Amino acid sequence: MSTHDTHVQELITLKTIAETLNESNELIPMLDVVIGKLLELTGLTTGWLFLVEDPGTHEFIAGRNLPPALRREDDKPMRCGSCWCLERYDDGRLRNAVNILNCKRLDNAVRYQWGDTEGITHHATVPLRSGSRRFGVLNVAAPGKLHFSKEELALLESVAYQIGSAIERMRLYTAEQRRADLFARLGEYSGALGAYASQAVDRAELTKQVMSLIGRYFDWPVAALLEPAGNEVTLRALYSGGQTTLPHAKFPLADTARTRSRKGRVTTDPISAEDAQRLADHLAKEGWISSVTRAVAVPLAAAGDSEKGLLLVAYNPYRDSYRADLGVIEALAEHIGMTLQRFRLEENRRELARMDERNRLARDLHDSVSQTLFSLVMMSKGVGGMLAGEPNETDSMLQDTIHDIQSLSQSALKEMRELIMQLRPPGLEEGLMTGLKQYGERLRLHVRSHISGIQELPRIVEEALWRIGQEALNNVSKHADTKEVTIALSLQEDEVELRIEDRGRGITKQRLNELTKHSIGLSSMRERAETLGGRFRLYSVHREGTIIEVMLPLRERLTEKEGDR
């Protein structure tokens, strides 16, 4: 063939390849068709293509007319292990189209007798790239062909540039589609979170909802809220495996990611991809999540330190489909930080309002009950003086004074009860156990109570146990078919445990499973306990009775929560 004819054939090849590349936006089918066209136009018989996302990893994407030795077990020789051309690609030596003396995969096929290689021993290797971006490797071969000319390599290189440009175009298109989809989901997420945050009364519940909504609106398998403090990192909240939990697990900072210190305090500056991956690997090692290949960690607040913490998102990327995610994750983290900050400010506002109310109650106590009690004291002194006088002269005055004392006492007691009712839920005026015992007796239950330990309960803990106890006693009254119930309260330094037990009809295993899934009462009790970092357990044996156990921590979390409130 003359030089002119060769040049014409090359132009036809390039034109045909370009047209083929523009016919589809589906990457893998397009690459398979292009390899077929290339073989048809060049007279070669076999071709295959690897995409490479990260050094040391590759994916067999397409192959045409592979010999039986390489097609065995669903192309297993092509999908497993590396080879000499990929090793050169990874270490940067493969920059242009080159001859490969022989093929490691075909060499192994002969050595291990995988099957017929159809006389193919060598291939040409061409890197796929567009500008500075590299995408993988294209290999072509023919039986008995041991060498490719400079002209053949130049043509293959031109085709590889076309393929690389097409891959870049398709990935940009895919990334833009995903970016648009993610920002649409972000809008829906923001609306849902805003609606919940406007009604939330507890920071832990809001944090849990933040993570649950990430699982609902996005397709990342793992999301976590981390809080660096000192030399530790605390796993505040986690979405993984379709479930949201509040682990509050701590681990040494040195085991995970490096952070920069400014004036003795940890900052939440953006961390590198390597450190983010180290965080994810540590969570996987500890059993919190499954292993992932990519992780992103960004600060909750883009500016300022009002909400310290990191949002960690981890996933297994499918080629370049997640290129658009980083911008969305950064916007999501900023939105979460602002939401938590607004909630904290609202909590502070409510606390100031409570303080104002307490001050008002203190003034009311001083102006009403205190003055009344002072009058009682003075009148009682007067009564003492009367008793020291002549009986006939003091009887009438004494009766009038005692009547006034009784009237003032009743008035003071009424005012005090009204003020106390404003400070505590009805039923807790005389303490948790007394309140539960009286509540059970109002339900016509015979209540036995036991208390061990001496400990003042935080208000939020006392209220939670009160509500859980009310629900448990209601269940005994309605369903247990017994009037006997035992309430035990165990107070320890770092936790409190409430146990409510009856010896009634119990619950069958089938019914218990149904209640666990559908009972609003049981769900409410469990959520109240877990919101405060505690645990809720229900044990029941048919015809033997039911036990409800609730454990709530008293240190660390609750100290922090009371400070927040």
Coordinates of C-alpha atoms in Angstrom, one line a residue:
M1 CA 0.0 0.0 0.0
S2 CA 1.4 3.4 -1.0
T3 CA 2.1 6.2 1.5
H4 CA -0.9 8.1 0.1
D5 CA -3.2 5.2 0.5
T6 CA -2.0 4.6 4.0
H7 CA -2.6 8.2 4.9
V8 CA -6.1 8.0 3.5
Q9 CA -6.8 4.9 5.5
E10 CA -5.6 6.5 8.7
L11 CA -8.0 9.5 8.1
I12 CA -10.9 7.1 7.4
T13 CA -10.1 5.3 10.6
L14 CA -9.9 8.5 12.7
K15 CA -13.1 9.8 11.1
T16 CA -15.0 6.5 11.8
I17 CA -13.8 6.3 15.4
A18 CA -14.8 10.0 16.0
E19 CA -18.3 9.3 14.6
T20 CA -18.6 6.2 16.7
L21 CA -17.6 8.0 19.9
N22 CA -20.2 10.7 19.3
E23 CA -23.1 8.2 18.8
S24 CA -23.6 7.4 22.5
N25 CA -23.4 8.7 26.1
E26 CA -23.1 5.2 27.6
L27 CA -19.5 4.6 28.3
I28 CA -19.1 0.8 28.4
P29 CA -21.2 0.0 25.3
M30 CA -19.4 2.8 23.4
L31 CA -15.9 1.5 24.3
D32 CA -16.9 -2.0 23.2
V33 CA -18.1 -0.7 19.8
V34 CA -15.0 1.5 19.3
I35 CA -12.7 -1.5 19.9
G36 CA -14.6 -3.4 17.3
K37 CA -14.4 -0.6 14.8
L38 CA -10.7 -0.1 15.4
L39 CA -9.9 -3.8 14.8
E40 CA -12.0 -3.8 11.7
L41 CA -10.2 -0.7 10.2
T42 CA -6.7 -1.8 11.2
G43 CA -6.8 -5.5 10.3
L44 CA -6.0 -6.5 13.9
T45 CA -8.0 -9.3 15.5
T46 CA -8.0 -8.7 19.3
G47 CA -8.4 -5.7 21.6
W48 CA -9.2 -5.0 25.2
L49 CA -9.3 -2.0 27.5
F50 CA -8.7 -1.3 31.2
L51 CA -9.9 1.7 33.1
V52 CA -7.7 2.8 36.0
E53 CA -9.2 5.0 38.8
D54 CA -6.4 4.8 41.3
P55 CA -2.8 3.5 41.1
G56 CA -2.8 -0.3 41.7
T57 CA -6.4 -0.7 40.8
H58 CA -8.0 -1.4 37.4
E59 CA -11.2 -2.6 35.9
F60 CA -11.6 -4.7 32.8
I61 CA -14.2 -2.8 30.7
A62 CA -14.3 -4.2 27.2
G63 CA -12.7 -6.8 25.0
R64 CA -13.2 -8.1 21.4
N65 CA -12.2 -11.5 20.1
L66 CA -10.2 -12.5 23.1
P67 CA -8.7 -16.0 22.7
P68 CA -10.3 -18.8 24.7
A69 CA -7.5 -18.8 27.2
L70 CA -8.4 -15.3 28.3
R71 CA -12.2 -15.8 28.2
R72 CA -12.3 -18.7 30.6
E73 CA -14.5 -18.4 33.7
D74 CA -16.2 -15.2 32.5
D75 CA -12.9 -13.5 31.6
K76 CA -11.3 -14.3 34.9
P77 CA -7.7 -13.9 33.6
M78 CA -8.5 -10.3 32.6
R79 CA -10.2 -9.4 35.8
C80 CA -7.6 -10.8 38.3
G81 CA -4.1 -9.6 38.9
S82 CA -2.0 -7.0 37.3
C83 CA 0.3 -7.2 34.3
W84 CA 3.4 -5.6 32.8
C85 CA 1.6 -2.9 30.9
L86 CA -0.5 -1.8 33.9
E87 CA 2.6 -1.8 36.1
R88 CA 4.2 0.6 33.6
Y89 CA 1.1 2.7 33.5
D90 CA 1.0 2.9 37.4
D91 CA 4.6 3.9 37.8
G92 CA 4.4 6.6 35.0
R93 CA 6.7 4.9 32.5
L94 CA 3.8 4.4 30.0
R95 CA 3.5 7.8 28.4
N96 CA 3.0 6.9 24.7
A97 CA 2.0 4.0 22.5
V98 CA 4.6 1.3 22.8
N99 CA 5.4 -2.3 21.8
I100 CA 5.2 -4.9 24.6
L101 CA 7.6 -7.7 24.0
N102 CA 5.1 -10.2 25.3
C103 CA 1.9 -10.4 27.4
K104 CA 2.0 -11.6 31.0
R105 CA -1.6 -12.8 30.8
L106 CA -0.9 -14.8 27.7
D107 CA 2.3 -16.0 29.1
N108 CA 0.5 -17.3 32.2
A109 CA -2.2 -18.9 30.0
V110 CA 0.5 -21.0 28.3
R111 CA 2.3 -21.7 31.6
Y112 CA -0.8 -22.8 33.4
Q113 CA -2.5 -24.4 30.4
W114 CA -5.6 -22.2 30.5
G115 CA -6.5 -22.9 26.9
D116 CA -5.9 -21.8 23.3
T117 CA -4.2 -18.4 22.8
E118 CA -4.8 -18.6 19.1
G119 CA -1.1 -17.7 18.4
I120 CA -1.3 -14.3 20.1
T121 CA 1.8 -13.6 22.2
H122 CA 2.5 -9.8 21.9
H123 CA 0.4 -6.7 21.9
A124 CA 0.7 -2.9 21.6
T125 CA -0.2 -0.8 24.6
V126 CA -1.6 2.7 24.4
P127 CA -2.4 5.0 27.4
L128 CA -5.8 6.7 27.3
R129 CA -5.7 10.3 28.3
S130 CA -7.2 13.7 27.7
G131 CA -4.8 16.6 28.5
S132 CA -3.2 15.8 31.9
R133 CA -6.0 13.3 32.9
R134 CA -5.3 9.6 32.5
F135 CA -8.0 7.0 32.3
G136 CA -6.5 3.6 31.5
V137 CA -4.9 1.4 28.9
L138 CA -5.9 0.1 25.4
N139 CA -4.3 -3.1 24.1
V140 CA -4.5 -4.5 20.6
A141 CA -2.9 -7.6 19.1
A142 CA -3.0 -10.1 16.2
P143 CA -1.8 -13.7 15.9
G144 CA 1.9 -13.8 15.0
K145 CA 2.4 -10.1 15.2
L146 CA 5.5 -9.3 17.3
H147 CA 6.0 -5.7 16.5
F148 CA 4.1 -2.6 15.6
S149 CA 5.6 0.1 13.3
K150 CA 5.9 3.7 14.2
E151 CA 3.0 4.6 11.9
E152 CA 0.8 2.0 13.5
L153 CA 1.7 3.2 17.0
A154 CA 1.0 6.8 15.9
L155 CA -2.4 5.9 14.6
L156 CA -3.2 4.0 17.8
E157 CA -2.1 6.9 19.9
S158 CA -4.4 9.3 17.9
V159 CA -7.3 6.9 18.5
A160 CA -6.4 6.7 22.2
Y161 CA -6.6 10.5 22.4
Q162 CA -10.0 10.4 20.8
I163 CA -11.2 7.7 23.3
G164 CA -9.7 9.7 26.2
S165 CA -11.5 12.9 25.2
A166 CA -14.8 11.0 24.8
I167 CA -14.4 9.4 28.3
E168 CA -13.7 12.9 29.7
R169 CA -16.8 14.3 28.0
M170 CA -19.0 11.4 29.3
R171 CA -17.7 11.7 32.8
L172 CA -18.2 15.5 32.8
Y173 CA -21.8 14.9 31.6
T174 CA -22.4 12.2 34.3
A175 CA -20.9 14.4 36.9
E176 CA -23.1 17.4 36.0
Q177 CA -26.1 15.1 36.0
R178 CA -25.2 13.9 39.5
R179 CA -24.4 17.4 40.7
A180 CA -27.8 18.6 39.7
D181 CA -29.5 15.6 41.3
L182 CA -27.5 16.0 44.5
F183 CA -28.3 19.7 44.9
A184 CA -32.0 19.0 44.3
R185 CA -31.8 16.4 47.1
L186 CA -30.0 18.9 49.2
G187 CA -32.9 21.3 48.8
E188 CA -35.3 18.6 49.9
Y189 CA -33.0 17.7 52.8
S190 CA -32.9 21.3 53.9
G191 CA -36.6 21.6 53.9
A192 CA -37.2 18.4 55.9
L193 CA -34.5 19.3 58.4
G194 CA -35.8 22.8 58.8
A195 CA -39.3 21.6 59.5
Y196 CA -38.0 19.1 62.1
A197 CA -35.6 21.6 63.7
S198 CA -38.4 24.1 64.3
Q199 CA -40.2 21.6 66.5
A200 CA -37.2 19.8 68.1
V201 CA -36.9 20.0 71.8
D202 CA -33.8 17.9 72.3
R203 CA -30.4 18.3 70.8
A204 CA -29.7 14.5 70.7
E205 CA -33.0 13.9 68.8
L206 CA -32.1 16.7 66.3
T207 CA -28.6 15.2 65.8
K208 CA -30.2 11.8 65.1
Q209 CA -32.6 13.3 62.7
V210 CA -29.8 15.1 60.9
M211 CA -28.2 11.7 60.1
S212 CA -31.4 9.8 59.4
L213 CA -32.3 12.4 56.7
I214 CA -28.9 12.0 55.1
G215 CA -29.7 8.3 54.7
R216 CA -33.1 9.2 53.3
Y217 CA -32.1 11.8 50.7
F218 CA -28.6 10.7 49.7
D219 CA -27.1 7.4 48.5
W220 CA -23.9 7.5 50.6
P221 CA -23.7 4.3 52.7
V222 CA -21.8 6.0 55.6
A223 CA -22.1 9.4 57.2
A224 CA -20.8 10.3 60.6
L225 CA -20.5 13.4 62.9
L226 CA -17.1 13.5 64.6
E227 CA -16.0 15.9 67.2
P228 CA -12.2 16.4 67.9
A229 CA -11.4 17.5 71.4
G230 CA -7.9 17.5 72.9
N231 CA -6.3 14.2 72.0
E232 CA -9.5 12.4 71.2
V233 CA -12.2 12.2 68.6
T234 CA -15.8 11.5 69.6
L235 CA -18.1 9.7 67.2
R236 CA -21.3 11.7 68.0
A237 CA -23.7 10.2 65.4
L238 CA -23.5 7.6 62.7
Y239 CA -25.6 6.5 59.7
S240 CA -24.5 3.1 58.4
G241 CA -26.2 0.1 57.1
G242 CA -29.5 1.9 56.9
Q243 CA -29.5 2.7 60.6
T244 CA -28.8 5.8 62.6
T245 CA -27.2 5.6 66.1
L246 CA -25.7 8.0 68.6
P247 CA -22.6 6.0 69.7
H248 CA -20.7 8.7 71.6
A249 CA -17.6 6.5 71.2
K250 CA -14.2 8.0 71.8
F251 CA -10.9 7.0 70.3
P252 CA -7.4 8.6 70.3
L253 CA -6.8 11.3 67.8
A254 CA -3.3 9.9 67.0
D255 CA -4.9 6.7 65.7
T256 CA -7.0 8.5 63.1
A257 CA -6.3 11.9 61.6
R258 CA -3.8 14.6 62.3
T259 CA -5.2 18.1 63.3
R260 CA -3.5 21.4 63.6
S261 CA -3.5 23.1 67.0
R262 CA -4.0 26.9 67.4
K263 CA -3.3 28.4 70.8
G264 CA -3.7 25.0 72.5
R265 CA -7.1 24.0 71.0
V266 CA -8.0 21.6 68.3
T267 CA -9.4 23.2 65.1
T268 CA -11.7 21.7 62.5
D269 CA -9.8 22.8 59.5
P270 CA -10.5 20.7 56.4
I271 CA -8.4 17.6 56.5
S272 CA -6.7 15.8 53.7
A273 CA -8.2 12.9 51.8
E274 CA -5.6 10.6 53.4
D275 CA -6.6 11.6 56.9
A276 CA -10.3 11.3 56.1
Q277 CA -9.7 7.8 54.8
R278 CA -7.7 7.1 58.0
L279 CA -10.8 8.1 60.0
A280 CA -13.0 5.8 58.0
D281 CA -10.6 2.9 58.2
H282 CA -10.5 3.3 62.0
L283 CA -14.3 3.2 62.2
A284 CA -14.3 0.1 60.0
K285 CA -11.6 -1.5 62.2
E286 CA -13.7 -0.9 65.3
G287 CA -16.7 -2.5 63.6
W288 CA -18.8 0.7 63.3
I289 CA -19.0 0.6 59.5
S290 CA -18.1 -1.7 56.6
S291 CA -14.8 -1.0 54.7
V292 CA -15.0 1.8 52.2
T293 CA -12.5 3.0 49.5
R294 CA -13.1 6.7 49.7
A295 CA -13.9 9.2 52.5
V296 CA -14.4 13.0 52.7
A297 CA -14.3 15.0 55.9
V298 CA -15.3 18.7 56.1
P299 CA -16.0 21.0 59.0
L300 CA -19.6 21.5 60.1
A301 CA -19.2 25.3 60.0
A302 CA -17.5 26.9 57.0
A303 CA -16.5 29.9 59.1
G304 CA -16.1 30.4 62.8
D305 CA -15.9 27.8 65.6
S306 CA -19.4 28.0 67.0
E307 CA -20.1 24.4 65.9
K308 CA -17.0 22.3 66.2
G309 CA -17.0 19.0 64.4
L310 CA -16.6 17.2 61.2
L311 CA -19.0 15.6 58.8
L312 CA -17.5 12.4 57.4
V313 CA -19.0 10.8 54.3
A314 CA -17.6 7.5 53.0
Y315 CA -18.5 5.5 50.0
N316 CA -17.2 3.1 47.3
P317 CA -17.0 5.3 44.1
Y318 CA -18.1 3.8 40.8
R319 CA -15.6 5.2 38.4
D320 CA -16.0 9.0 38.3
S321 CA -19.7 9.1 39.2
Y322 CA -18.9 10.8 42.6
R323 CA -16.7 13.6 41.3
A324 CA -19.5 16.1 42.0
D325 CA -20.0 15.0 45.6
L326 CA -17.4 17.0 47.4
G327 CA -19.1 20.4 46.7
V328 CA -22.4 19.0 47.9
I329 CA -20.9 17.5 51.0
E330 CA -19.3 20.9 51.9
A331 CA -22.7 22.6 51.4
L332 CA -24.4 19.9 53.5
A333 CA -21.9 20.2 56.3
E334 CA -22.3 24.0 56.4
H335 CA -26.1 23.6 56.5
I336 CA -25.9 21.1 59.3
G337 CA -23.5 23.3 61.3
M338 CA -25.8 26.3 60.9
T339 CA -28.9 24.2 61.9
L340 CA -27.2 23.0 65.1
Q341 CA -25.9 26.5 65.8
R342 CA -29.4 27.9 65.5
F343 CA -30.8 25.2 67.7
R344 CA -28.1 25.9 70.3
L345 CA -29.0 29.6 70.2
E346 CA -32.7 28.8 70.6
E347 CA -31.8 26.5 73.5
N348 CA -29.9 29.5 75.1
R349 CA -32.9 31.7 74.5
R350 CA -35.2 29.2 76.1
E351 CA -32.8 28.9 79.1
L352 CA -32.8 32.7 79.5
A353 CA -36.5 32.6 79.4
R354 CA -36.5 29.9 82.1
M355 CA -34.2 31.9 84.2
D356 CA -36.5 34.9 83.9
E357 CA -39.4 32.7 84.9
R358 CA -37.5 31.4 87.9
N359 CA -36.6 34.9 88.9
R360 CA -40.3 35.8 88.6
L361 CA -41.3 32.8 90.7
A362 CA -38.6 33.8 93.3
R363 CA -40.1 37.3 93.4
D364 CA -43.6 35.9 93.7
L365 CA -42.5 33.6 96.5
H366 CA -40.9 36.5 98.3
D367 CA -43.9 38.8 97.8
S368 CA -46.6 36.2 98.7
V369 CA -45.6 33.0 100.5
S370 CA -42.6 34.5 102.2
Q371 CA -44.6 37.4 103.6
T372 CA -47.4 35.1 104.7
L373 CA -45.0 32.8 106.5
F374 CA -43.4 35.8 108.2
S375 CA -46.9 36.8 109.4
L376 CA -47.4 33.3 110.7
V377 CA -44.1 33.5 112.6
M378 CA -45.1 36.8 114.3
M379 CA -48.6 35.5 115.1
S380 CA -47.2 32.4 116.6
K381 CA -45.0 34.5 118.9
G382 CA -48.1 36.4 119.9
V383 CA -49.9 33.2 120.7
G384 CA -47.0 32.3 123.0
G385 CA -47.4 35.5 124.8
M386 CA -51.2 35.1 125.2
L387 CA -50.7 31.6 126.6
A388 CA -48.5 33.2 129.3
G389 CA -51.4 35.6 130.3
E390 CA -54.6 35.1 132.2
P391 CA -56.8 32.3 130.7
N392 CA -60.1 34.2 130.8
E393 CA -58.7 37.3 129.2
T394 CA -56.9 35.4 126.4
D395 CA -59.4 32.6 125.3
S396 CA -61.3 34.7 122.8
M397 CA -58.2 36.4 121.3
L398 CA -56.4 33.0 121.2
Q399 CA -59.2 31.4 119.2
D400 CA -59.3 34.3 116.7
T401 CA -55.5 34.2 116.3
I402 CA -55.4 30.4 115.8
H403 CA -58.1 30.8 113.2
D404 CA -56.0 33.4 111.4
I405 CA -53.0 31.2 111.6
Q406 CA -54.9 28.3 110.0
S407 CA -56.2 30.6 107.2
L408 CA -52.8 32.0 106.5
S409 CA -51.2 28.5 106.5
Q410 CA -53.8 27.2 104.0
S411 CA -53.3 30.2 101.8
A412 CA -49.5 29.8 101.9
L413 CA -49.7 26.1 101.1
K414 CA -52.0 26.8 98.1
E415 CA -49.7 29.4 96.7
M416 CA -46.7 27.2 97.2
R417 CA -48.3 24.3 95.4
E418 CA -49.3 26.5 92.5
L419 CA -45.8 27.8 92.1
I420 CA -44.3 24.3 92.4
M421 CA -46.6 23.0 89.7
Q422 CA -45.1 25.6 87.3
L423 CA -41.6 24.2 88.0
R424 CA -42.2 20.5 87.7
P425 CA -44.5 18.1 85.8
P426 CA -47.6 17.1 87.7
G427 CA -46.8 14.1 89.8
L428 CA -43.2 14.8 90.7
E429 CA -43.8 17.3 93.5
E430 CA -42.7 14.7 96.1
G431 CA -40.1 12.9 94.1
L432 CA -39.9 10.3 91.3
M433 CA -40.6 7.1 93.4
T434 CA -43.4 8.7 95.4
G435 CA -44.9 10.1 92.2
L436 CA -44.8 6.7 90.5
K437 CA -46.2 4.9 93.6
Q438 CA -49.1 7.3 93.9
Y439 CA -49.7 7.1 90.1
G440 CA -49.8 3.3 90.3
E441 CA -52.2 3.5 93.2
R442 CA -54.5 5.8 91.3
L443 CA -54.6 3.0 88.7
R444 CA -55.7 0.7 91.6
L445 CA -52.4 -1.2 91.5
H446 CA -50.7 -2.5 94.6
V447 CA -47.2 -1.0 94.3
R448 CA -44.1 -2.2 96.1
S449 CA -41.1 0.2 95.8
H450 CA -37.4 -0.2 96.5
I451 CA -34.7 2.5 96.3
S452 CA -31.0 1.9 96.5
G453 CA -28.4 4.6 96.5
I454 CA -28.6 8.4 97.1
Q455 CA -28.2 10.6 94.1
E456 CA -29.9 13.8 92.9
L457 CA -31.2 13.2 89.4
P458 CA -30.9 15.8 86.7
R459 CA -34.2 17.3 85.8
I460 CA -34.2 15.9 82.3
V461 CA -33.4 12.3 83.6
E462 CA -36.2 12.5 86.2
E463 CA -38.7 13.7 83.7
A464 CA -37.8 10.9 81.3
L465 CA -38.0 8.2 83.9
W466 CA -41.4 9.6 85.1
R467 CA -42.9 9.4 81.6
I468 CA -41.4 5.9 81.0
G469 CA -42.7 4.8 84.4
Q470 CA -46.2 6.2 83.7
E471 CA -46.4 4.3 80.4
A472 CA -45.2 1.1 82.0
L473 CA -47.7 1.3 84.8
N474 CA -50.5 2.0 82.3
N475 CA -49.5 -1.2 80.5
V476 CA -49.6 -3.2 83.7
S477 CA -53.1 -1.8 84.5
K478 CA -54.5 -2.5 81.0
H479 CA -52.8 -5.7 79.9
A480 CA -51.0 -7.6 82.7
D481 CA -54.2 -9.1 84.4
T482 CA -52.6 -8.5 87.8
K483 CA -52.7 -5.7 90.4
E484 CA -49.2 -6.5 91.9
V485 CA -46.3 -4.5 90.5
T486 CA -42.8 -3.8 91.8
I487 CA -40.8 -0.6 91.1
A488 CA -37.1 -0.6 91.8
L489 CA -34.8 2.5 91.5
S490 CA -31.1 2.0 91.6
L491 CA -29.0 5.2 91.9
Q492 CA -25.3 4.9 91.2
E493 CA -22.6 7.5 90.7
D494 CA -22.7 7.4 86.9
E495 CA -26.0 5.9 86.0
V496 CA -29.6 5.3 87.2
E497 CA -31.7 2.2 86.6
L498 CA -35.5 2.0 86.8
R499 CA -37.0 -1.5 86.9
I500 CA -40.8 -2.2 86.7
E501 CA -41.8 -5.8 87.1
D502 CA -45.1 -7.6 87.3
R503 CA -46.1 -11.3 87.5
G504 CA -49.0 -11.1 85.2
R505 CA -50.0 -12.8 82.0
G506 CA -46.9 -11.9 80.1
I507 CA -46.5 -11.6 76.3
T508 CA -46.2 -14.4 73.8
K509 CA -43.1 -14.3 71.6
Q510 CA -45.2 -13.6 68.4
R511 CA -47.1 -10.8 70.1
L512 CA -43.8 -9.3 71.5
N513 CA -42.4 -9.2 68.0
E514 CA -45.5 -7.4 66.8
L515 CA -45.4 -4.9 69.7
T516 CA -41.7 -4.2 69.1
K517 CA -42.5 -3.1 65.6
H518 CA -45.8 -1.3 66.0
S519 CA -46.4 -0.3 69.6
I520 CA -46.3 3.5 69.9
G521 CA -46.0 3.2 73.7
L522 CA -42.9 0.9 73.6
S523 CA -41.3 3.0 70.8
S524 CA -41.9 6.1 73.0
M525 CA -40.2 4.6 76.0
R526 CA -37.3 3.3 73.9
E527 CA -36.8 6.6 72.2
R528 CA -36.8 8.6 75.5
A529 CA -34.1 6.3 76.9
E530 CA -31.9 6.2 73.8
T531 CA -32.2 10.0 73.3
L532 CA -30.4 10.4 76.6
G533 CA -27.8 7.9 75.7
G534 CA -29.4 5.1 77.7
R535 CA -30.9 1.8 76.9
F536 CA -34.4 0.3 77.2
R537 CA -35.0 -3.4 77.6
L538 CA -38.2 -5.4 77.8
Y539 CA -38.3 -9.1 79.0
S540 CA -41.5 -11.1 79.0
V541 CA -42.5 -14.7 79.3
H542 CA -46.0 -15.8 78.6
R543 CA -48.0 -16.4 81.8
E544 CA -44.9 -15.5 83.9
G545 CA -44.8 -11.7 83.7
T546 CA -43.0 -8.8 82.2
I547 CA -40.0 -6.7 83.2
I548 CA -39.1 -3.3 81.9
E549 CA -35.6 -2.0 82.6
V550 CA -34.3 1.5 81.8
M551 CA -30.7 2.7 82.3
L552 CA -29.7 6.3 81.8
P553 CA -26.2 7.7 82.3
L554 CA -25.7 10.5 84.8
R555 CA -22.2 11.7 84.0
E556 CA -20.6 13.1 80.9
R557 CA -23.5 13.2 78.4
L558 CA -26.1 14.5 80.8
T559 CA -23.7 17.0 82.3
E560 CA -23.1 18.2 78.8
K561 CA -26.8 18.2 77.9
E562 CA -27.8 20.1 81.0
G563 CA -25.2 22.7 80.1
D564 CA -26.6 23.0 76.6
R565 CA -30.1 23.5 77.9

